[in-house]
Coordinates of C-alpha atoms in Angstrom, one line a residue:
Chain F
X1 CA -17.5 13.7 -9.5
X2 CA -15.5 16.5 -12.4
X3 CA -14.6 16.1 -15.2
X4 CA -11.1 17.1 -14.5
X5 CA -8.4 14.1 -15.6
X6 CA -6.1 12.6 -12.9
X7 CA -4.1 11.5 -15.9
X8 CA -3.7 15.9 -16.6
X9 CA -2.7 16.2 -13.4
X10 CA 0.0 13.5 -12.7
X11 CA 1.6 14.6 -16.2
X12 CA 1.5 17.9 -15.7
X13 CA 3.6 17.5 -12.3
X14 CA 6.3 15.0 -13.9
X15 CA 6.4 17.6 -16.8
X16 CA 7.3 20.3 -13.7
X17 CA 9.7 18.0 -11.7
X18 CA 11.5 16.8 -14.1
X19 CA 12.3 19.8 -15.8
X20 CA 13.4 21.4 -12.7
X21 CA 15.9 18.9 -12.1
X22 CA 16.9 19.2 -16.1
X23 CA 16.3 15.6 -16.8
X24 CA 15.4 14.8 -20.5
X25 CA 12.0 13.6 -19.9
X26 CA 8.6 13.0 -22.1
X27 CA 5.2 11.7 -22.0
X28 CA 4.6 8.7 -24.5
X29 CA 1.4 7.1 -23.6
X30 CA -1.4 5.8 -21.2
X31 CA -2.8 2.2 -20.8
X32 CA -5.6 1.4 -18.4
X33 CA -5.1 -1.8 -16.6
X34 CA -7.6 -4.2 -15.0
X35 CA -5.4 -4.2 -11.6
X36 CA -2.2 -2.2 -10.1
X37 CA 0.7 -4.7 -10.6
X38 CA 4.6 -4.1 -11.4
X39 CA 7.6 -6.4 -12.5
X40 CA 9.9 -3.0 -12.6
X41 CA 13.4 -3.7 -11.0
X42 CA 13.2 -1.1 -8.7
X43 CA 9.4 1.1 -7.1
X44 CA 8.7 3.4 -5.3
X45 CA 5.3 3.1 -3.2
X46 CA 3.2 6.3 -2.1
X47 CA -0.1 5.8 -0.2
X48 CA -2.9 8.6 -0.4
X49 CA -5.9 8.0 1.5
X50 CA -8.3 10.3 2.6
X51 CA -11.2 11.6 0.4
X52 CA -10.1 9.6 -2.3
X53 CA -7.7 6.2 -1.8
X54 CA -5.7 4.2 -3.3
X55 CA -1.8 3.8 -4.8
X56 CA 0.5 5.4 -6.3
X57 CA 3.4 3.5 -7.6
X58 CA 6.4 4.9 -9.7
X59 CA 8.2 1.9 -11.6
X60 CA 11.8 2.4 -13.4
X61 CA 14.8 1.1 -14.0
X62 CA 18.1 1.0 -11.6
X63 CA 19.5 3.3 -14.5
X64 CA 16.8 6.1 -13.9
X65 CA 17.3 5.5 -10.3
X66 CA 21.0 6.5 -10.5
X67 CA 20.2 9.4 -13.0
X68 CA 17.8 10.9 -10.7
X69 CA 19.8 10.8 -7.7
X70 CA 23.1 11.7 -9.3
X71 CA 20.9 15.5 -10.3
X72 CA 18.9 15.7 -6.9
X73 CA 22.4 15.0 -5.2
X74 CA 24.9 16.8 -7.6
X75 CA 27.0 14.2 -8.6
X76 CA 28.3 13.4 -11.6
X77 CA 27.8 9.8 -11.0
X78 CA 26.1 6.9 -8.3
X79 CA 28.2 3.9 -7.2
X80 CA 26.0 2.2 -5.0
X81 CA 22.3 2.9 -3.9
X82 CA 22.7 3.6 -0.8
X83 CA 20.4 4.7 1.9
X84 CA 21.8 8.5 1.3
X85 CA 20.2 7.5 -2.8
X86 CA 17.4 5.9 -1.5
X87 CA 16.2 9.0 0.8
X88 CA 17.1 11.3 -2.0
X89 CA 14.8 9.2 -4.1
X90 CA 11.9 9.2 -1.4
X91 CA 12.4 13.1 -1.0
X92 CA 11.8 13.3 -4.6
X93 CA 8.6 10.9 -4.6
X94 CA 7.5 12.2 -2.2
X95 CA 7.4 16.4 -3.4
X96 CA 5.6 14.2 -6.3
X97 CA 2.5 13.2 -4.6
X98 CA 2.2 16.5 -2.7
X99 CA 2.2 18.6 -5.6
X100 CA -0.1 16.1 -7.2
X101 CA -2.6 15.9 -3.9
X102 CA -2.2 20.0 -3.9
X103 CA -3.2 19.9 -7.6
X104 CA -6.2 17.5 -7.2
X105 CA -7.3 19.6 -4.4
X106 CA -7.3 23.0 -6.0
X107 CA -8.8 21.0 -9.0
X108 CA -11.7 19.5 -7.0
X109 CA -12.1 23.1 -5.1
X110 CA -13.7 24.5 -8.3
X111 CA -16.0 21.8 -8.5
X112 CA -17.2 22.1 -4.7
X113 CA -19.5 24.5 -3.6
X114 CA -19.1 26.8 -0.6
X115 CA -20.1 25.1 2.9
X116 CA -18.8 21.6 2.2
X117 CA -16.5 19.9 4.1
X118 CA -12.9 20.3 3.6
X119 CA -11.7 18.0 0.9
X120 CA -8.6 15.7 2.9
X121 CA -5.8 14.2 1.1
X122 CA -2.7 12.6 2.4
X123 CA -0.1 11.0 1.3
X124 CA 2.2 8.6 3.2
X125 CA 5.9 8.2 3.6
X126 CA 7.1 7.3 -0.2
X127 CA 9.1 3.1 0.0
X128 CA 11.5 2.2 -2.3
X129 CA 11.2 -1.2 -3.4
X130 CA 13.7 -3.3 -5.4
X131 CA 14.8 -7.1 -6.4
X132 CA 15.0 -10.0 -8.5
X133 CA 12.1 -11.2 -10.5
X134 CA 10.0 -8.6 -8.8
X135 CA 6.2 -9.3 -8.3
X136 CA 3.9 -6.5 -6.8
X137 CA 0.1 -6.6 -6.9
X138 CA -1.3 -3.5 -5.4
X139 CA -4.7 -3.6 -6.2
X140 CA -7.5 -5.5 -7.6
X141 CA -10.0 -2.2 -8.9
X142 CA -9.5 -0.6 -11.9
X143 CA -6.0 1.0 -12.6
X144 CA -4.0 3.0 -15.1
X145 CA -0.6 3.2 -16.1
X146 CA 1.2 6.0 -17.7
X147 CA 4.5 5.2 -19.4
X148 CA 7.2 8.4 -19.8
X149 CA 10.3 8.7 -20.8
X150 CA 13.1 9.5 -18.5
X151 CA 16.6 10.0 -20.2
X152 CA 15.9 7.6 -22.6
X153 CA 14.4 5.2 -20.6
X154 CA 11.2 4.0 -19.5
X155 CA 9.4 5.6 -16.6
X156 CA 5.9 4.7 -15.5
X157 CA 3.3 6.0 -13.2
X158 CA 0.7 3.3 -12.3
X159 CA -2.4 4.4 -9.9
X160 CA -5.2 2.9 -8.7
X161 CA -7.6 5.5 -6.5
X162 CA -10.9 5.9 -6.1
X163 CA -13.6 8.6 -4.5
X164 CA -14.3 7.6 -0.9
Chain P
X1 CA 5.1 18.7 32.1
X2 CA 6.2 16.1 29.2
X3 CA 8.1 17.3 26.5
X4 CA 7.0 16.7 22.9
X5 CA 9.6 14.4 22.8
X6 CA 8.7 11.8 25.3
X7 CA 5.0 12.4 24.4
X8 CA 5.8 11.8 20.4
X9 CA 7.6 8.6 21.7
X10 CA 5.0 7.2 23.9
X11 CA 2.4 8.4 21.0
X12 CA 4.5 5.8 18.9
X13 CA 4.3 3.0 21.7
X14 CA 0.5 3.2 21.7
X15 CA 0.5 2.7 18.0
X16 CA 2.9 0.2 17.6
X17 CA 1.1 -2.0 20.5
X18 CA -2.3 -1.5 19.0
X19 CA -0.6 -2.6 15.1
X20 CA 0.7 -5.8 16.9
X21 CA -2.8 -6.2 18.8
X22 CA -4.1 -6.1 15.8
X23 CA -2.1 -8.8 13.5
X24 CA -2.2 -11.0 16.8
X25 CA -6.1 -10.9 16.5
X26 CA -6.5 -11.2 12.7
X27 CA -4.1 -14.3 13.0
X28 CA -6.0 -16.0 15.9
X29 CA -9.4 -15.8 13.6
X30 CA -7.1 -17.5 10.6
X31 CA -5.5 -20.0 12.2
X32 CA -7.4 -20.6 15.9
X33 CA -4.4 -20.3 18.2
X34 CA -2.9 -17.6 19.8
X35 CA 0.0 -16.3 19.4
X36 CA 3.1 -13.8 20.8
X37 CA 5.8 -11.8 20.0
X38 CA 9.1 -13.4 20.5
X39 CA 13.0 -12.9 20.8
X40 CA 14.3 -11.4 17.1
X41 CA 14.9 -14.2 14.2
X42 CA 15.6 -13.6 10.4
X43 CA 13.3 -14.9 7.7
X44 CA 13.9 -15.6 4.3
X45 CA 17.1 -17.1 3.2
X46 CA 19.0 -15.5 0.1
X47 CA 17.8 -17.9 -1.7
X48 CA 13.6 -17.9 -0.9
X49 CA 11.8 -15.6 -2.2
X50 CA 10.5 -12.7 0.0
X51 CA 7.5 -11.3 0.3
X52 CA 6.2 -8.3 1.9
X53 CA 2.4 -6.5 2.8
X54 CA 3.2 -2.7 2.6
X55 CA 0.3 -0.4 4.6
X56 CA 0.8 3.3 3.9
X57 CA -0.2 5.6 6.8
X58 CA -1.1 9.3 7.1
X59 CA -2.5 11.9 9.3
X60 CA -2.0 12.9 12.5
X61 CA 1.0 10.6 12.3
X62 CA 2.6 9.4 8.6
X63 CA 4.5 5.9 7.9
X64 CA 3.8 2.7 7.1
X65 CA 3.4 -0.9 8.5
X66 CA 5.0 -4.0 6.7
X67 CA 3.9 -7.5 7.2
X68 CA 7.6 -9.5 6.1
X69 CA 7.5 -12.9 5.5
X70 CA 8.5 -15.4 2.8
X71 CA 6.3 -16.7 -0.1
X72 CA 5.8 -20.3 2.0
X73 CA 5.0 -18.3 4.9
X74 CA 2.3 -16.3 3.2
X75 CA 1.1 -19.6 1.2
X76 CA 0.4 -20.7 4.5
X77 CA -1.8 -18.3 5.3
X78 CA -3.9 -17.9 2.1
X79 CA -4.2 -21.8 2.9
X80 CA -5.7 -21.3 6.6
X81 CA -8.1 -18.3 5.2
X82 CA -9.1 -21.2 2.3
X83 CA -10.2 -23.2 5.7
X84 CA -7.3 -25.4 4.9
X85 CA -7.9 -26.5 1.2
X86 CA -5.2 -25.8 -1.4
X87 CA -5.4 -22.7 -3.7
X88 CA -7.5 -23.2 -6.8
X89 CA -4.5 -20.9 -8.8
X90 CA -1.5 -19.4 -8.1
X91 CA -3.2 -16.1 -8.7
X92 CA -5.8 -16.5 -5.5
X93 CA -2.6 -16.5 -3.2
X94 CA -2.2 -12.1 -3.9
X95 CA -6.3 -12.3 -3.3
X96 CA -6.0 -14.1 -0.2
X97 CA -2.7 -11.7 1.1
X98 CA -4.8 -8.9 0.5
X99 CA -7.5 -9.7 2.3
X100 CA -5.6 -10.7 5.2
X101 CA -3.7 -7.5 5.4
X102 CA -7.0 -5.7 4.7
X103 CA -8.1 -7.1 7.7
X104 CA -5.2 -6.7 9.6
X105 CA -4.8 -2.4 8.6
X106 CA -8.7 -2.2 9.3
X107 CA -8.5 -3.3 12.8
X108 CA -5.9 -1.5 13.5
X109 CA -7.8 1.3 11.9
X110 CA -10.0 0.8 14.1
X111 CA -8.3 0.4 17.0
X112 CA -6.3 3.7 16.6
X113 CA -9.5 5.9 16.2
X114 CA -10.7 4.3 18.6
X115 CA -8.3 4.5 21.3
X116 CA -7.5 8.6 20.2
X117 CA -11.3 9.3 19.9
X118 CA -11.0 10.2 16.7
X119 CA -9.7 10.2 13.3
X120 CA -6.1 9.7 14.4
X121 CA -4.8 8.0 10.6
X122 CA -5.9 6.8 7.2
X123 CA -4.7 3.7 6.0
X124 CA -4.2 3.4 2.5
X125 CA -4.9 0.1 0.4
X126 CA -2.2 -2.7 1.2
X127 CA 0.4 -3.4 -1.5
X128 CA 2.1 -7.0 -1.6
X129 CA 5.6 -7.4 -3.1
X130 CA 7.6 -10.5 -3.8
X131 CA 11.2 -11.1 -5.0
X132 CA 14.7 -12.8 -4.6
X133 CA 16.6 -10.1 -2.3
X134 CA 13.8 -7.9 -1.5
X135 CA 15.1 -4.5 -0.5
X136 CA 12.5 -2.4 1.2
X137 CA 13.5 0.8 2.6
X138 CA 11.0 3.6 3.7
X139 CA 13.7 6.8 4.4
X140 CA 13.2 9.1 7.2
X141 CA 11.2 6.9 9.5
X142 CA 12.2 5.1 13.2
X143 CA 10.7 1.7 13.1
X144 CA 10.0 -1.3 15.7
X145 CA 9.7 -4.8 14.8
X146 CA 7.6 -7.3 16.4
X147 CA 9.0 -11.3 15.6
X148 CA 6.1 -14.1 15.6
X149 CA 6.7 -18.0 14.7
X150 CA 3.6 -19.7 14.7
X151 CA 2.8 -22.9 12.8
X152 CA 2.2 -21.2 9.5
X153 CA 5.6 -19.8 9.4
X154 CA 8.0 -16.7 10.4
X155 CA 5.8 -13.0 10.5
X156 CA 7.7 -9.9 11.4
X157 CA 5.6 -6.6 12.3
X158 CA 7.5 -3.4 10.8
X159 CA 6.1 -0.4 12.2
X160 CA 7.8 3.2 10.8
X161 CA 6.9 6.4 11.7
X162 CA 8.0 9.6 10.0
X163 CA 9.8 12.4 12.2
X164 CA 8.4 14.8 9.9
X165 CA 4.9 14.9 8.7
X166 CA 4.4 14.9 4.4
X167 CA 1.8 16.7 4.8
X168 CA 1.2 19.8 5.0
X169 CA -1.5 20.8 4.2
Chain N
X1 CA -35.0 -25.9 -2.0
X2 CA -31.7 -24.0 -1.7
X3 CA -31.8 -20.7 -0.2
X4 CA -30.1 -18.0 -3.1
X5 CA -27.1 -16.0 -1.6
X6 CA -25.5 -12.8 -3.0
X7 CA -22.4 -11.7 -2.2
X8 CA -21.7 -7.6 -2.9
X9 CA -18.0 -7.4 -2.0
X10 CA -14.8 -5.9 -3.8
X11 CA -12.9 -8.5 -2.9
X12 CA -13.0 -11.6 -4.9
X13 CA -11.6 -13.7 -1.7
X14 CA -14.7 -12.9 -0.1
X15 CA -16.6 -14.6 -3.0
X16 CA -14.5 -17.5 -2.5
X17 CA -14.7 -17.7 1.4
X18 CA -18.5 -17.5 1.4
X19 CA -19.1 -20.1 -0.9
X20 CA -16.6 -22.4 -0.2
X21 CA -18.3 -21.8 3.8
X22 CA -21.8 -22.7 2.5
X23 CA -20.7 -26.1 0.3
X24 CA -22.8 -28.9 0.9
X25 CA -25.5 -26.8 2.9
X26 CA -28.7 -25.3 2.3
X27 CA -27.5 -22.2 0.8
X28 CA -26.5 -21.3 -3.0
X29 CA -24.1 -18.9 -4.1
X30 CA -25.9 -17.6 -7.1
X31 CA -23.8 -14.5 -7.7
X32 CA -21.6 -12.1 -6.7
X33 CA -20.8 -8.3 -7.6
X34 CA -17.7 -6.2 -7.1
X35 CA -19.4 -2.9 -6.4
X36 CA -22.0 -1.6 -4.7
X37 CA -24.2 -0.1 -8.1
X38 CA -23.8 -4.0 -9.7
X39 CA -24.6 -5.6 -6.3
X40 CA -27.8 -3.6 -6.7
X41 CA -28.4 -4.9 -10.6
X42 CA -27.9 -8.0 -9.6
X43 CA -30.4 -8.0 -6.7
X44 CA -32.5 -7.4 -9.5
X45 CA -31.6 -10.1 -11.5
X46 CA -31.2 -12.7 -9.0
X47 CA -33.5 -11.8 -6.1
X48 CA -31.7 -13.6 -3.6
X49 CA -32.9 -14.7 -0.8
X50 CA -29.8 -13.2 1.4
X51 CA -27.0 -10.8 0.4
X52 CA -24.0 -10.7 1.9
X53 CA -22.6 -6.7 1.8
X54 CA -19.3 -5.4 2.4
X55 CA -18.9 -1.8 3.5
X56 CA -16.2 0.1 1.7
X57 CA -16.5 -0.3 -1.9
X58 CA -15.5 1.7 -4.9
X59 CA -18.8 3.4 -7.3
X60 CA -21.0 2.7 -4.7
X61 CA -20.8 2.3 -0.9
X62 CA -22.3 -0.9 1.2
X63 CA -24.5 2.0 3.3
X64 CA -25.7 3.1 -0.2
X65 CA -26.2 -0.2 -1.5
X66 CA -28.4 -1.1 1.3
X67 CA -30.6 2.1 0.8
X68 CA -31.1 1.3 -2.3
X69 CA -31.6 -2.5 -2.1
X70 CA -34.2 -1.6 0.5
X71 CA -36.4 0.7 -1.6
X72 CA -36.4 -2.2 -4.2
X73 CA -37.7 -4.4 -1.3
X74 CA -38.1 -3.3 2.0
X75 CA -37.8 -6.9 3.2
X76 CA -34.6 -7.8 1.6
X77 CA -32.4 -9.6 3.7
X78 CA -29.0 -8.2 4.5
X79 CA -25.9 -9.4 6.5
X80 CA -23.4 -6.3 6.5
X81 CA -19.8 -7.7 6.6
X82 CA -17.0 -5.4 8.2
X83 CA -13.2 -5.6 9.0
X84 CA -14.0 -4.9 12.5
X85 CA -16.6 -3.2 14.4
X86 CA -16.7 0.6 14.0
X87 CA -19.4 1.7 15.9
X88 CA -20.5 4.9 14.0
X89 CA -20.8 2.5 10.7
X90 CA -22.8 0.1 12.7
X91 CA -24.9 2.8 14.4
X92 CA -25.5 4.1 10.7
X93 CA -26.3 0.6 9.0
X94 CA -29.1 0.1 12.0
X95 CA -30.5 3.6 11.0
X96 CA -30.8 2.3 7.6
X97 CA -32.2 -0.8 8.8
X98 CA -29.5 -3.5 8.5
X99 CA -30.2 -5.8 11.4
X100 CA -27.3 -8.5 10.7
X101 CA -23.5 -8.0 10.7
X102 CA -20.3 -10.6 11.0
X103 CA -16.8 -9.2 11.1
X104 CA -14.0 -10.8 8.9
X105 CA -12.2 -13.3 8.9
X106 CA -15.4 -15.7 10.1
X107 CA -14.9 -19.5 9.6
X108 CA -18.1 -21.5 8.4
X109 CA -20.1 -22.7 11.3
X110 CA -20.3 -18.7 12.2
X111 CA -21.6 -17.8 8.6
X112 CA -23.8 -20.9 8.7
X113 CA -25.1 -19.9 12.1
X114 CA -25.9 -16.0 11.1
X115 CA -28.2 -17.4 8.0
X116 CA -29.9 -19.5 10.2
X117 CA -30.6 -16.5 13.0
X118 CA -31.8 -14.4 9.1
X119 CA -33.8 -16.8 8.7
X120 CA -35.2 -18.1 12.1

């Protein structure tokens, strides 16, 4: 297809996000994984389908969870996850995957030429998933994870998507 | 003349009932018997671990589907698609889940265009999560639940649809 | 002498389901292939009698697959296995010359009974 990365692309939005809601934050590494899976305590799912498909899951800890809401909702400090947190978090997830899918597209626009389709990407309503001895298997195909730093603790992007 | 209202809400009923349709057929070519949405009913005990088949949607109208039901439930029905043998490894019971809800978001895939004459949604891959207290929460979307208790177990359909659409592009 | 079988599918539970459908029968599952590009190698490799071909997979399609599997040999022997039947994939696989489909989930007399009608 390009030779654009989708690994550029995803770091170059939580670079953008993060600082704009002035949370210490930092790239550390990427691992490719033979499938999608996540033992995270708490995840937040996003679904893009369209021209390309697949996953998009954002795994992290209850403490970044609280950190991240307490900035998107100007407090000093979260209590209890509540469905107020939870739809913060979503709101946030979600503005991830459409600046990402807006990214990809002007990325892939350079790389089609004039006449061809319209290049479609969606992404769905962001769920936010947490438990006890969490198990999620997303996908069997070829995934990668990218592991951040977010205030001192660890962040990870895992995705799994592939040209339709 | 409707307003958009009533026709968003109707729009919703449409999709729900072909989402049900849908996991009523996929489960009648597992198991052989039919079955039908009944009175509400919990599932999974505080102490059972849950498990839950997560189907992103987007389009014309954004959400998701979830398939609830506890890790028995869904043994059961890796078992049925294994024409009734016991799984080889524990692994094979995610394999079979995702097939089944592959299935089940591809007919109703189908169904959908099919019934709007065209591309109405895209369904993204199913995701399958399992753990003691499962919380799942999709904000900003209405849902409607359909209960089944078959022989395999408890099944609840969760439909959600988002008021507002995330995309815009 | 068996009849070789070749499942192209991404999903591994369709390995499974296919030859746990054809145990004991006339047919051998002799390989299968995760994508559509290493379904095609192992056509090659294997020349099966009979491949079994899902639709959507990742690197290359089932509609590509076939194209290609048929200008290896124009009489290869296909059975095109779908979710449900979409009637524009359909219309495409005929044009391609797919003559056999089965929709998922199928129990084994109904797989058993498609390879017969390939090969009657």
């Amino acid at each position: 297809m390009t030779t654009f990365s989708l690994n550029d692309i995803f770091v170059q939005v939580f670079n953008d996000l993060f600082s704009y809601i002035d949370i210490n934050h930092k790239f550390m590494c990427e691992v490719p994984s033979s499938s999608l899976n996540s033992t995270e305590e708490v995840n937040t799912l996003v679904g893009i389908s369209g021209d390309m498909e697949g996953n998009v899951m954002f795994g992290y800890t209850d403490k970044t969870a609280r950190t991240i809401a307490s900035k998107l909702l100007g407090t000093d400090k979260i209590d209890d996850i509540d469905i107020y947190v939870k739809s913060a978090l979503a709101d946030f997830y979600s503005e991830f995957c459409k600046q990402f899918t807006y990214k990809l597209k002007v990325e892939t626009a350079f790389n089609v030429s004039s006449g061809e389709k319209k290049y479609i990407l969606l992404s769905s309503n962001p769920t936010y998933i947490s438990g006890e001895d969490m198990f999620g298997a997303i996908s069997k195909v070829p995934s990668k994870k990218l592991f951040f730093k977010v205030d001192g603790e660890k962040f990870g992007i895992a995705y799994s998507l592939e040209q339709k | 003349m409707e307003d958009s209202t009533e026709v968003a809400v109707n729009k919703f009923d449409v999709l729900f009932n072909l989402a049900k349709k849908s996991f009523e057929e996929i489960m009648v070519e597992v198991t052989g018997e039919a079955i039908d949405a009944q009175p509400e009913f919990s599932i999974a005990p505080e102490d059972r671990l849950s498990l839950s088949i997560i189907i992103g949607l987007s389009g014309n109208t954004n959400g998701r589907i979830l398939l609830n039901t506890s890790v028995e439930y869904g043994q059961n029905i890796a078992v049925a698609m294994n024409f009734g043998d016991p799984l080889d490894n524990e692994d094979d019971l995610h394999v079979y889940l995702a097939e089944f809800a592959n299935m089940f978001c591809g007919r109703a895939a189908t169904h959908i265009n099919n019934e709007f004459g065209k591309r109405e949604i895209w369904i993204s891959p199913p995701a399958i999560f399992s753990a003691k207290d499962l919380d799942i929460i999709t904000p900003n979307v209405s849902s409607v639940r359909a209960y089944y208790e078959c022989p395999l177990g408890k099944f609840i359909v969760d439909m959600g649809f988002s008021e507002n659409s995330y995309d815009d592009f | 002498m068996s009849k070789k079988v070749l499942v192209i599918d991404d999903s591994p539970f369709v390995f499974k389901a296919v030859t746990k459908a054809l145990e004991g029968t006339e047919y051998e599952v002799v390989g299968n292939a995760l994508d559509g590009q290493l379904g095609v190698d192992k056509y090659i490799e294997t020349r099966a009698d009979v491949i079994t071909l899902d639709v959507t997979m990742p690197i290359m399609d089932g509609l590509q697959a076939a194209k290609r599997l048929f200008e290896i040999n124009p009489n290869v022997k296909i059975i095109m296995l779908s979710a449900m039947g979409d009637e524009t994939l359909l219309n495409q696989a005929k044009e391609i010359g797919i003559k056999f489909f089965l929709t998922k989930p199928f129990q084994p007399p109904v797989l058993q009974a498609k390879l017969a009608e390939v090969f009657s």
